[in-house]
Amino acid sequence: MRLEKCWFCSSTVYPGHGIQFVRNDAKIFRFCRSKCHKNFKMKRNPRKVQWTKAYRRFHGKDMTQDATFEFERKRNRPERYDRNVTENTLKAIKKIDKVRSDRADRHHKERMKRNKAQLLKENTVELEHGIHMIKAPSVLEANPSLTIPKVKVKVSQQKTDENRMEE
């Protein structure tokens, strides 16, 4: 049983499922569902569609340079194994899965660490901008360093506001 990868979203296409498109130059495109096939026909780039695996890798959401993915590459010819090689391979697969999951966890922690730092920075900027909503006016008068930020209004907006008030 051969499991293929969807050309658009990189998910698994099981035998008897999905759609296969063969171009005039004999290049085969396999799609897991009609959603991927329709996006391909609309000439969408999978790196720009947010739900695809290509988007996640391109934008640093998933790991891209992991050597353990090399073990899953496609092999066109069957290979013969003896019992010892098969046992060693199964043991190695368990180790590789552990290494891969550890690396993925580490990658996720690094991404979350960056997100927390960025959120903290955004929150402090928002707090400084909206300090007048939190502090009482008497505290603002007593401490001149805490001033209410002035909002700039365009001249065209002022004129339209004045016209509305006259009506």
Coordinates of N, CA, C and O in Angstrom, one line a residue:
M1 N 0.9 -1.2 0.0 CA 0.0 0.0 0.0 C 0.9 1.2 0.0 O 1.7 1.4 0.9
R2 N 0.8 2.1 -1.0 CA 1.6 3.3 -1.1 C 0.8 4.5 -0.7 O -0.3 4.7 -1.3
L3 N 1.3 5.2 0.2 CA 0.7 6.5 0.6 C 1.4 7.6 -0.1 O 2.6 7.8 0.0
E4 N 0.6 8.4 -0.8 CA 1.2 9.6 -1.5 C 0.9 10.9 -0.7 O 0.2 10.9 0.3
K5 N 1.6 11.9 -1.1 CA 1.4 13.2 -0.5 C 0.7 14.1 -1.4 O 0.9 14.1 -2.6
C6 N -0.2 14.9 -0.9 CA -1.0 15.9 -1.7 C 0.0 17.0 -2.2 O 0.8 17.5 -1.4
W7 N -0.1 17.3 -3.4 CA 0.8 18.3 -4.0 C 0.5 19.7 -3.4 O 1.5 20.4 -3.2
F8 N -0.7 20.0 -3.0 CA -1.0 21.3 -2.5 C -0.8 21.5 -1.0 O -0.1 22.4 -0.6
C9 N -1.4 20.6 -0.2 CA -1.3 20.8 1.2 C -0.4 19.9 2.0 O -0.2 20.0 3.2
S10 N 0.2 18.9 1.3 CA 1.2 18.0 1.8 C 0.6 17.0 2.8 O 1.3 16.4 3.6
S11 N -0.7 16.8 2.8 CA -1.3 15.8 3.7 C -1.2 14.4 2.9 O -0.9 14.3 1.7
T12 N -1.5 13.4 3.7 CA -1.4 12.0 3.1 C -2.7 11.7 2.2 O -3.8 12.0 2.6
V13 N -2.4 11.1 1.1 CA -3.5 10.6 0.2 C -3.4 9.1 0.2 O -2.5 8.5 -0.2
Y14 N -4.5 8.5 0.7 CA -4.6 7.1 0.8 C -5.0 6.5 -0.5 O -5.7 7.2 -1.3
P15 N -4.7 5.2 -0.7 CA -5.1 4.6 -2.0 C -6.7 4.6 -2.1 O -7.4 4.3 -1.2
G16 N -7.1 5.0 -3.3 CA -8.5 5.0 -3.6 C -9.2 6.3 -3.2 O -10.4 6.5 -3.4
H17 N -8.4 7.3 -2.7 CA -8.9 8.6 -2.3 C -8.3 9.7 -3.1 O -7.2 9.5 -3.7
G18 N -8.9 10.8 -3.2 CA -8.3 12.0 -3.8 C -8.5 12.0 -5.3 O -9.2 11.2 -5.9
I19 N -7.8 13.0 -5.9 CA -7.9 13.3 -7.3 C -6.5 13.3 -7.8 O -5.6 13.8 -7.2
Q20 N -6.3 12.8 -9.1 CA -5.0 12.8 -9.7 C -5.1 13.6 -11.0 O -6.0 13.4 -11.8
F21 N -4.2 14.5 -11.2 CA -4.2 15.4 -12.4 C -2.9 15.1 -13.1 O -1.8 15.2 -12.5
V22 N -2.9 14.8 -14.4 CA -1.7 14.6 -15.2 C -1.6 15.7 -16.3 O -2.5 15.8 -17.1
R23 N -0.6 16.5 -16.2 CA -0.4 17.6 -17.1 C 0.1 17.0 -18.5 O 0.5 15.9 -18.6
N24 N 0.1 17.9 -19.5 CA 0.6 17.5 -20.8 C 2.0 17.0 -20.8 O 2.4 16.2 -21.7
D25 N 2.9 17.5 -19.9 CA 4.2 17.1 -19.9 C 4.4 15.8 -19.0 O 5.5 15.5 -18.6
A26 N 3.4 15.1 -18.7 CA 3.3 13.9 -18.0 C 3.7 14.0 -16.5 O 4.0 13.1 -15.8
K27 N 3.6 15.3 -16.0 CA 3.8 15.5 -14.5 C 2.5 15.2 -13.8 O 1.5 15.6 -14.2
I28 N 2.6 14.4 -12.7 CA 1.5 13.9 -12.0 C 1.3 14.8 -10.7 O 2.2 15.0 -10.0
F29 N 0.1 15.3 -10.5 CA -0.3 16.0 -9.3 C -1.4 15.3 -8.6 O -2.4 14.9 -9.2
R30 N -1.1 15.0 -7.4 CA -2.1 14.2 -6.6 C -2.7 15.2 -5.5 O -1.9 16.0 -4.9
F31 N -4.0 15.1 -5.3 CA -4.7 16.0 -4.4 C -5.5 15.2 -3.4 O -6.1 14.2 -3.8
C32 N -5.5 15.6 -2.1 CA -6.2 14.8 -1.1 C -7.7 15.0 -1.2 O -8.5 14.1 -0.9
R33 N -8.1 16.2 -1.6 CA -9.6 16.5 -1.6 C -9.8 17.6 -2.7 O -8.9 18.2 -3.2
S34 N -11.1 17.8 -3.0 CA -11.4 18.8 -4.0 C -11.0 20.2 -3.6 O -10.7 21.0 -4.5
K35 N -10.9 20.5 -2.4 CA -10.4 21.8 -1.9 C -9.1 22.1 -2.5 O -8.8 23.2 -3.0
C36 N -8.2 21.2 -2.4 CA -6.8 21.3 -2.9 C -6.8 21.4 -4.4 O -6.1 22.2 -5.0
H37 N -7.6 20.6 -5.0 CA -7.6 20.6 -6.5 C -8.2 21.9 -7.0 O -7.6 22.4 -8.0
K38 N -9.2 22.4 -6.4 CA -9.7 23.7 -6.9 C -8.7 24.9 -6.7 O -8.6 25.7 -7.5
N39 N -8.0 24.8 -5.5 CA -7.0 25.9 -5.3 C -5.9 25.8 -6.3 O -5.3 26.8 -6.8
F40 N -5.5 24.5 -6.7 CA -4.5 24.3 -7.8 C -5.0 24.9 -9.1 O -4.3 25.6 -9.8
K41 N -6.3 24.6 -9.4 CA -6.8 25.1 -10.7 C -6.9 26.6 -10.7 O -6.8 27.2 -11.8
M42 N -7.1 27.2 -9.5 CA -7.1 28.7 -9.4 C -5.7 29.3 -9.5 O -5.6 30.5 -9.3
K43 N -4.7 28.4 -9.6 CA -3.3 28.8 -9.7 C -2.8 29.5 -8.4 O -2.1 30.5 -8.4
R44 N -3.3 29.1 -7.3 CA -2.9 29.6 -6.0 C -1.6 29.0 -5.6 O -1.3 27.9 -5.8
N45 N -0.8 29.8 -4.9 CA 0.5 29.4 -4.4 C 0.3 28.8 -3.0 O -0.2 29.5 -2.1
P46 N 0.7 27.5 -2.8 CA 0.5 26.9 -1.5 C 1.2 27.6 -0.3 O 0.8 27.6 0.8
R47 N 2.3 28.3 -0.7 CA 3.1 29.1 0.3 C 2.3 30.3 0.8 O 2.7 30.9 1.8
K48 N 1.3 30.7 0.1 CA 0.5 31.9 0.5 C -0.8 31.6 1.0 O -1.6 32.4 1.5
V49 N -1.2 30.3 1.0 CA -2.5 29.8 1.6 C -2.2 29.3 3.0 O -1.5 28.4 3.2
Q50 N -2.9 29.9 4.0 CA -2.5 29.8 5.4 C -2.7 28.4 6.0 O -2.0 28.0 6.9
W51 N -3.5 27.6 5.4 CA -3.8 26.3 6.0 C -2.9 25.2 5.5 O -3.0 24.0 5.9
T52 N -2.0 25.5 4.6 CA -1.1 24.4 4.0 C 0.1 24.2 4.8 O 0.6 25.1 5.5
K53 N 0.8 23.1 4.6 CA 2.0 22.8 5.2 C 3.1 23.7 4.7 O 4.0 24.1 5.4
A54 N 3.1 24.0 3.4 CA 4.1 24.8 2.8 C 4.1 26.2 3.4 O 5.1 26.8 3.6
Y55 N 2.9 26.8 3.7 CA 2.8 28.1 4.4 C 3.4 28.0 5.7 O 4.2 28.9 6.1
R56 N 3.1 27.0 6.5 CA 3.6 26.9 7.8 C 5.2 26.8 7.8 O 5.8 27.4 8.7
R57 N 5.7 26.0 6.9 CA 7.2 25.9 6.8 C 7.8 27.2 6.3 O 8.8 27.6 6.8
F58 N 7.2 27.9 5.3 CA 7.7 29.1 4.7 C 7.8 30.2 5.7 O 8.7 31.0 5.8
H59 N 6.8 30.3 6.6 CA 6.7 31.3 7.6 C 7.2 31.0 9.0 O 7.0 31.7 9.9
G60 N 8.0 29.8 9.1 CA 8.6 29.5 10.3 C 7.7 28.9 11.4 O 8.1 28.9 12.6
K61 N 6.6 28.5 11.0 CA 5.6 27.9 12.0 C 6.0 26.4 12.3 O 5.8 25.9 13.4
D62 N 6.5 25.7 11.3 CA 6.9 24.3 11.4 C 8.4 24.2 11.2 O 9.0 25.1 10.6
M63 N 8.9 23.1 11.6 CA 10.4 22.9 11.4 C 10.6 22.5 9.9 O 9.9 21.7 9.4
T64 N 11.7 23.1 9.4 CA 12.0 22.8 8.0 C 13.3 22.0 7.8 O 13.4 21.1 7.1
Q65 N 14.3 22.4 8.6 CA 15.6 21.8 8.4 C 15.9 20.7 9.5 O 16.7 20.8 10.3
D66 N 15.1 19.7 9.5 CA 15.3 18.6 10.4 C 15.8 17.4 9.6 O 15.1 16.9 8.7
A67 N 16.9 16.8 10.0 CA 17.5 15.7 9.3 C 16.6 14.4 9.4 O 16.8 13.5 8.5
T68 N 15.8 14.4 10.4 CA 15.0 13.1 10.5 C 13.9 13.0 9.4 O 13.4 11.9 9.2
F69 N 13.6 14.1 8.7 CA 12.7 14.0 7.6 C 13.3 13.3 6.4 O 12.5 12.8 5.5
E70 N 14.6 13.2 6.3 CA 15.3 12.5 5.2 C 14.9 11.0 5.2 O 15.0 10.4 4.2
F71 N 14.5 10.4 6.4 CA 14.2 9.0 6.4 C 12.9 8.7 5.7 O 12.7 7.5 5.4
E72 N 12.1 9.7 5.5 CA 10.8 9.4 4.9 C 10.8 9.6 3.4 O 9.7 9.6 2.8
R73 N 11.9 9.9 2.8 CA 11.9 10.2 1.4 C 11.5 9.0 0.6 O 11.6 7.8 1.0
K74 N 11.0 9.3 -0.6 CA 10.4 8.3 -1.4 C 11.4 7.4 -2.1 O 12.4 7.9 -2.6
R75 N 11.2 6.1 -2.1 CA 12.1 5.1 -2.7 C 11.3 4.4 -3.8 O 10.3 3.8 -3.5
N76 N 11.8 4.4 -5.0 CA 11.0 3.8 -6.1 C 11.2 2.2 -6.2 O 10.4 1.5 -6.7
R77 N 12.4 1.8 -5.7 CA 12.6 0.3 -5.9 C 12.6 -0.4 -4.5 O 13.1 0.2 -3.5
P78 N 12.0 -1.5 -4.4 CA 12.0 -2.2 -3.2 C 13.3 -2.8 -2.8 O 14.1 -3.1 -3.7
E79 N 13.6 -2.8 -1.5 CA 14.9 -3.3 -1.0 C 14.7 -4.6 -0.2 O 13.7 -4.7 0.5
R80 N 15.7 -5.4 -0.3 CA 15.6 -6.7 0.5 C 16.3 -6.5 1.8 O 17.4 -5.9 1.9
Y81 N 15.7 -7.0 2.9 CA 16.2 -6.9 4.2 C 16.4 -8.3 4.8 O 15.5 -9.2 4.5
D82 N 17.3 -8.5 5.6 CA 17.4 -9.7 6.4 C 16.8 -9.3 7.8 O 16.5 -8.2 8.1
R83 N 16.6 -10.3 8.7 CA 16.0 -10.2 9.9 C 16.7 -9.2 10.9 O 16.1 -8.3 11.5
N84 N 18.0 -9.2 10.9 CA 18.8 -8.4 11.8 C 18.7 -6.9 11.4 O 18.5 -6.0 12.2
V85 N 18.8 -6.7 10.1 CA 18.6 -5.3 9.6 C 17.2 -4.7 9.9 O 17.1 -3.6 10.3
T86 N 16.2 -5.6 9.8 CA 14.9 -5.2 10.0 C 14.7 -4.8 11.5 O 14.1 -3.8 11.9
E87 N 15.3 -5.6 12.4 CA 15.2 -5.3 13.9 C 15.9 -4.0 14.2 O 15.4 -3.2 14.9
N88 N 17.1 -3.9 13.6 CA 17.8 -2.6 13.9 C 17.1 -1.4 13.3 O 17.1 -0.3 13.9
T89 N 16.5 -1.6 12.2 CA 15.7 -0.5 11.6 C 14.5 -0.1 12.5 O 14.3 1.1 12.7
L90 N 13.8 -1.1 13.0 CA 12.7 -0.7 13.9 C 13.2 0.0 15.2 O 12.5 0.9 15.7
K91 N 14.3 -0.4 15.7 CA 14.9 0.2 16.9 C 15.2 1.7 16.5 O 15.0 2.6 17.3
A92 N 15.8 1.8 15.3 CA 16.3 3.2 14.9 C 15.0 4.1 14.7 O 15.1 5.3 15.0
I93 N 14.0 3.5 14.2 CA 12.7 4.3 13.9 C 12.2 4.9 15.3 O 11.8 6.0 15.3
K94 N 12.3 4.1 16.3 CA 11.8 4.5 17.6 C 12.7 5.7 18.1 O 12.2 6.7 18.6
K95 N 14.0 5.6 17.9 CA 14.9 6.6 18.4 C 14.7 7.9 17.5 O 14.7 9.0 18.1
I96 N 14.5 7.7 16.2 CA 14.2 8.9 15.4 C 13.0 9.6 15.7 O 12.9 10.8 15.8
D97 N 11.9 8.8 16.1 CA 10.6 9.4 16.5 C 10.8 10.2 17.7 O 10.3 11.3 17.9
K98 N 11.6 9.7 18.7 CA 11.9 10.5 19.9 C 12.7 11.7 19.6 O 12.3 12.8 20.2
V99 N 13.7 11.6 18.8 CA 14.5 12.8 18.5 C 13.6 13.9 17.8 O 13.6 15.1 18.1
R100 N 12.8 13.4 16.9 CA 11.9 14.3 16.1 C 10.9 15.0 17.0 O 10.7 16.2 17.0
S101 N 10.3 14.3 18.0 CA 9.3 14.9 18.9 C 10.0 15.8 19.8 O 9.5 16.9 20.1
D102 N 11.2 15.5 20.3 CA 12.0 16.4 21.2 C 12.3 17.7 20.4 O 12.2 18.8 21.0
R103 N 12.7 17.6 19.2 CA 13.1 18.8 18.4 C 11.8 19.6 18.1 O 11.9 20.9 18.2
A104 N 10.7 19.0 17.9 CA 9.5 19.7 17.6 C 9.0 20.5 18.9 O 8.6 21.6 18.9
D105 N 9.1 19.8 20.1 CA 8.8 20.5 21.3 C 9.7 21.7 21.6 O 9.2 22.7 22.0
R106 N 11.0 21.5 21.3 CA 11.9 22.6 21.5 C 11.6 23.8 20.6 O 11.6 24.9 21.0
H107 N 11.3 23.4 19.3 CA 10.9 24.5 18.4 C 9.6 25.2 18.8 O 9.6 26.4 18.8
H108 N 8.7 24.5 19.3 CA 7.4 25.1 19.8 C 7.7 26.0 21.0 O 7.2 27.1 21.1
K109 N 8.6 25.6 21.9 CA 8.9 26.4 23.1 C 9.6 27.7 22.7 O 9.3 28.8 23.2
E110 N 10.5 27.6 21.7 CA 11.2 28.8 21.2 C 10.2 29.8 20.6 O 10.3 31.0 20.8
R111 N 9.2 29.2 19.8 CA 8.2 30.1 19.2 C 7.4 30.8 20.2 O 7.0 31.9 20.1
M112 N 7.0 30.0 21.2 CA 6.1 30.6 22.3 C 6.9 31.6 23.1 O 6.3 32.6 23.5
K113 N 8.2 31.4 23.3 CA 9.0 32.4 24.0 C 9.0 33.7 23.2 O 8.9 34.8 23.8
R114 N 9.2 33.6 21.9 CA 9.3 34.8 21.1 C 7.9 35.5 21.1 O 7.8 36.7 21.2
N115 N 6.8 34.7 21.1 CA 5.5 35.3 21.1 C 5.2 36.0 22.4 O 4.6 37.1 22.5
K116 N 5.7 35.4 23.6 CA 5.4 36.0 24.9 C 6.2 37.4 24.9 O 5.6 38.3 25.4
A117 N 7.4 37.4 24.5 CA 8.2 38.6 24.5 C 7.5 39.7 23.6 O 7.4 40.9 24.0
Q118 N 7.0 39.3 22.5 CA 6.4 40.3 21.6 C 5.1 40.8 22.2 O 4.8 42.0 22.1
L119 N 4.3 39.9 22.8 CA 3.1 40.3 23.4 C 3.3 41.2 24.6 O 2.6 42.2 24.8
L120 N 4.3 41.0 25.4 CA 4.7 41.9 26.5 C 5.0 43.3 26.0 O 4.6 44.3 26.5
K121 N 5.8 43.3 24.9 CA 6.2 44.6 24.3 C 5.0 45.3 23.8 O 4.8 46.5 24.1
E122 N 4.1 44.6 23.1 CA 2.8 45.3 22.6 C 2.0 45.8 23.7 O 1.4 46.8 23.6
N123 N 1.9 45.0 24.8 CA 1.0 45.4 25.9 C 1.5 46.6 26.6 O 0.8 47.4 27.1
T124 N 2.9 46.7 26.8 CA 3.4 47.9 27.4 C 3.2 49.1 26.6 O 2.9 50.2 27.1
V125 N 3.3 49.0 25.3 CA 3.1 50.2 24.4 C 1.6 50.6 24.5 O 1.3 51.8 24.6
E126 N 0.7 49.6 24.5 CA -0.7 49.9 24.6 C -1.1 50.5 26.0 O -1.9 51.5 26.1
L127 N -0.4 50.1 27.0 CA -0.6 50.6 28.4 C -0.1 52.0 28.4 O -0.8 52.9 29.0
E128 N 1.1 52.3 27.9 CA 1.6 53.7 27.9 C 0.6 54.6 27.1 O 0.4 55.8 27.4
H129 N 0.1 54.1 26.0 CA -0.8 54.9 25.2 C -2.1 55.2 25.9 O -2.7 56.3 25.8
G130 N -2.6 54.2 26.6 CA -3.9 54.4 27.3 C -3.8 54.7 28.8 O -4.8 54.3 29.5
I131 N -2.7 55.3 29.2 CA -2.5 55.5 30.7 C -3.6 56.5 31.2 O -4.0 56.4 32.4
H132 N -4.1 57.4 30.4 CA -5.0 58.4 30.8 C -6.4 57.7 31.2 O -7.2 58.2 31.9
M133 N -6.6 56.5 30.7 CA -7.8 55.8 31.0 C -7.8 55.1 32.4 O -8.8 54.8 33.0
I134 N -6.5 54.8 32.8 CA -6.3 54.1 34.1 C -6.1 55.1 35.2 O -6.7 55.0 36.3
K135 N -5.3 56.1 35.0 CA -4.9 57.0 36.0 C -6.0 58.1 36.2 O -6.6 58.5 35.2
A136 N -6.3 58.5 37.4 CA -7.2 59.6 37.7 C -6.6 60.9 37.2 O -5.4 61.1 37.2
P137 N -7.5 61.9 36.8 CA -7.0 63.2 36.3 C -6.2 63.9 37.4 O -5.2 64.6 37.1
S138 N -6.5 63.8 38.7 CA -5.7 64.4 39.7 C -4.3 63.9 39.8 O -3.4 64.7 40.0
V139 N -4.1 62.6 39.6 CA -2.8 62.0 39.6 C -2.0 62.5 38.4 O -0.8 62.8 38.5
L140 N -2.7 62.7 37.2 CA -2.0 63.2 36.0 C -1.5 64.6 36.2 O -0.5 65.0 35.8
E141 N -2.3 65.4 36.9 CA -2.0 66.8 37.2 C -0.8 66.9 38.2 O 0.1 67.7 38.0
A142 N -0.8 66.0 39.2 CA 0.3 66.0 40.2 C 1.6 65.6 39.6 O 2.6 66.1 40.0
N143 N 1.6 64.7 38.7 CA 2.8 64.2 38.0 C 2.8 64.6 36.6 O 2.2 63.9 35.7
P144 N 3.6 65.6 36.2 CA 3.5 66.1 34.8 C 4.2 65.1 33.8 O 3.9 65.3 32.6
S145 N 5.0 64.2 34.3 CA 5.6 63.2 33.3 C 4.5 62.3 32.7 O 4.7 61.8 31.6
L146 N 3.4 62.1 33.4 CA 2.3 61.3 32.9 C 1.3 62.2 32.2 O 0.4 62.7 32.8
T147 N 1.6 62.4 30.9 CA 0.7 63.4 30.2 C -0.2 62.6 29.3 O 0.1 61.5 28.8
I148 N -1.3 63.1 28.9 CA -2.3 62.5 28.0 C -1.7 62.7 26.6 O -1.5 63.9 26.2
P149 N -1.6 61.7 25.8 CA -1.1 61.9 24.5 C -2.1 62.6 23.6 O -3.3 62.3 23.7
K150 N -1.7 63.6 22.8 CA -2.6 64.3 22.0 C -2.7 63.6 20.7 O -1.8 63.0 20.1
V151 N -3.9 63.6 20.2 CA -4.3 62.9 18.9 C -4.3 63.9 17.8 O -5.0 64.9 17.9
K152 N -3.6 63.6 16.7 CA -3.6 64.6 15.6 C -4.8 64.2 14.7 O -5.0 63.1 14.4
V153 N -5.5 65.3 14.3 CA -6.7 65.1 13.5 C -6.4 65.8 12.2 O -5.9 67.0 12.2
K154 N -6.7 65.2 11.0 CA -6.4 65.8 9.8 C -7.4 67.0 9.6 O -8.5 67.0 10.1
V155 N -7.0 68.0 8.8 CA -7.7 69.2 8.5 C -9.0 68.9 7.8 O -10.1 69.4 8.2
S156 N -9.0 68.0 6.9 CA -10.3 67.6 6.2 C -11.3 67.0 7.1 O -12.5 67.3 7.0
Q157 N -10.8 66.3 8.1 CA -11.8 65.7 9.1 C -12.4 66.8 10.0 O -13.5 66.8 10.3
Q158 N -11.5 67.8 10.3 CA -12.0 68.9 11.2 C -13.1 69.7 10.4 O -14.1 70.0 11.0
K159 N -12.9 69.9 9.1 CA -13.9 70.7 8.4 C -15.2 69.9 8.3 O -16.3 70.5 8.4
T160 N -15.1 68.6 8.0 CA -16.4 67.9 7.9 C -17.1 67.8 9.3 O -18.3 67.8 9.3
D161 N -16.3 67.8 10.4 CA -16.9 67.8 11.7 C -17.6 69.1 12.0 O -18.7 69.1 12.5
E162 N -17.0 70.2 11.6 CA -17.6 71.5 11.8 C -18.8 71.7 10.9 O -19.8 72.2 11.4
N163 N -18.8 71.2 9.7 CA -20.0 71.2 8.8 C -21.1 70.5 9.4 O -22.3 70.9 9.3
R164 N -20.9 69.3 10.0 CA -21.9 68.5 10.6 C -22.5 69.2 11.8 O -23.7 69.2 12.1
M165 N -21.7 69.9 12.6 CA -22.1 70.6 13.8 C -23.0 71.8 13.4 O -24.0 72.1 14.1
E166 N -22.7 72.5 12.3 CA -23.5 73.6 11.8 C -24.9 73.2 11.4 O -25.9 73.9 11.5
E167 N -25.0 71.9 10.8 CA -26.3 71.5 10.3 C -27.2 71.1 11.4 O -27.8 71.3 12.1

